[in-house]
């Protein structure tokens, strides 16, 4: 059963944090790119979605920033990021 767009999760990725920026709270997710068969690296990006997002407001994504040899290494590296790192990345994405 398909949910209405306003009830769909903003990301299928792993939740990393919730950060505050400019009076709004943002959920931060780790999303992996599809790894082509035979690829020797895992690539992931960060996705930011406002908690109070309005209908049609998109999830904002970085380019792939985390590139490691294994899936677990990417997750560990992402978990080492701190709130100020996420806030800085979010600021760089916003108009």
Short mmCIF file of C-alpha atoms in Angstrom, two decimals:
data_model
loop_
_atom_site.label_atom_id
_atom_site.label_comp_id
_atom_site.label_asym_id
_atom_site.label_seq_id
_atom_site.Cartn_x
_atom_site.Cartn_y
_atom_site.Cartn_z
CA UNK A 1 0.00 0.00 0.00
CA UNK A 2 1.43 3.37 -1.03
CA UNK A 3 1.47 6.18 1.51
CA UNK A 4 0.54 9.75 0.58
CA UNK A 5 3.68 11.82 -0.18
CA UNK A 6 3.42 13.78 3.09
CA UNK A 7 3.64 10.52 5.09
CA UNK A 8 6.48 8.89 3.18
CA UNK A 9 9.89 8.72 4.82
CA UNK A 10 12.17 11.41 3.42
CA UNK A 11 15.00 8.88 3.06
CA UNK A 12 15.46 5.13 3.03
CA UNK A 13 18.91 5.67 4.50
CA UNK A 14 20.22 5.12 8.01
CA UNK A 15 19.34 7.94 10.44
CA UNK A 16 22.48 9.61 11.84
CA UNK A 17 21.37 12.71 13.72
CA UNK A 18 18.94 15.56 14.15
CA UNK A 19 20.43 19.04 13.88
CA UNK A 20 19.10 22.54 14.29
CA UNK A 21 19.70 25.24 11.70
CA UNK A 22 18.05 28.61 11.16
CA UNK A 23 15.09 27.83 13.42
CA UNK A 24 14.35 24.39 11.95
CA UNK A 25 15.24 20.85 12.91
CA UNK A 26 16.70 18.61 10.22
CA UNK A 27 17.01 14.83 10.13
CA UNK A 28 20.32 13.59 8.72
CA UNK A 29 20.50 10.26 6.89
CA UNK A 30 23.32 8.20 5.40
CA UNK A 31 22.46 6.96 1.90
CA UNK A 32 24.59 4.56 -0.10
CA UNK A 33 24.91 4.82 -3.85
CA UNK A 34 24.25 1.67 -5.81
CA UNK A 35 27.56 -0.15 -6.04
CA UNK A 36 28.24 -1.46 -9.53
CA UNK A 37 29.12 -5.13 -9.76
CA UNK A 38 32.85 -5.53 -9.31
CA UNK A 39 33.33 -2.13 -7.64
CA UNK A 40 35.86 -2.15 -4.83
CA UNK A 41 34.64 0.93 -2.94
CA UNK A 42 31.44 1.90 -1.13
CA UNK A 43 30.16 5.44 -1.67
CA UNK A 44 27.65 7.27 0.49
CA UNK A 45 26.13 10.71 0.76
CA UNK A 46 24.25 12.65 3.41
CA UNK A 47 20.56 13.48 3.04
CA UNK A 48 18.92 16.29 5.02
CA UNK A 49 15.17 16.56 5.55
CA UNK A 50 13.42 19.19 7.67
CA UNK A 51 11.31 17.67 10.44
CA UNK A 52 8.50 20.12 9.63
CA UNK A 53 8.76 19.71 5.88
CA UNK A 54 5.84 20.88 3.85
CA UNK A 55 4.28 18.83 1.09
CA UNK A 56 6.52 18.78 -1.93
CA UNK A 57 9.58 20.04 -0.06
CA UNK A 58 12.49 17.87 -1.21
CA UNK A 59 15.13 16.08 0.78
CA UNK A 60 18.46 17.81 0.17
CA UNK A 61 21.46 15.61 -0.65
CA UNK A 62 25.21 16.06 -0.82
CA UNK A 63 27.37 14.46 -3.45
CA UNK A 64 28.98 11.19 -2.30
CA UNK A 65 31.35 12.29 0.47
CA UNK A 66 32.14 9.05 2.24
CA UNK A 67 34.12 6.55 0.18
CA UNK A 68 35.65 3.50 1.83
CA UNK A 69 36.63 -0.10 1.12
CA UNK A 70 33.76 -1.62 3.11
CA UNK A 71 30.19 -0.78 4.04
CA UNK A 72 31.07 -0.87 7.74
CA UNK A 73 33.94 1.59 7.27
CA UNK A 74 31.57 4.09 5.67
CA UNK A 75 29.08 3.73 8.52
CA UNK A 76 31.83 4.10 11.14
CA UNK A 77 33.19 7.20 9.44
CA UNK A 78 29.72 8.74 9.23
CA UNK A 79 29.10 8.00 12.92
CA UNK A 80 32.29 9.91 13.81
CA UNK A 81 30.89 13.12 12.30
CA UNK A 82 29.64 15.63 14.85
CA UNK A 83 26.67 17.98 14.87
CA UNK A 84 28.75 20.96 13.72
CA UNK A 85 29.92 18.94 10.67
CA UNK A 86 26.33 18.17 9.71
CA UNK A 87 25.25 21.78 10.26
CA UNK A 88 28.11 23.06 8.07
CA UNK A 89 27.23 20.64 5.28
CA UNK A 90 23.57 21.60 5.49
CA UNK A 91 24.42 25.33 5.32
CA UNK A 92 26.48 24.69 2.19
CA UNK A 93 23.47 23.08 0.49
CA UNK A 94 20.86 25.70 1.31
CA UNK A 95 20.25 28.75 -0.88
#
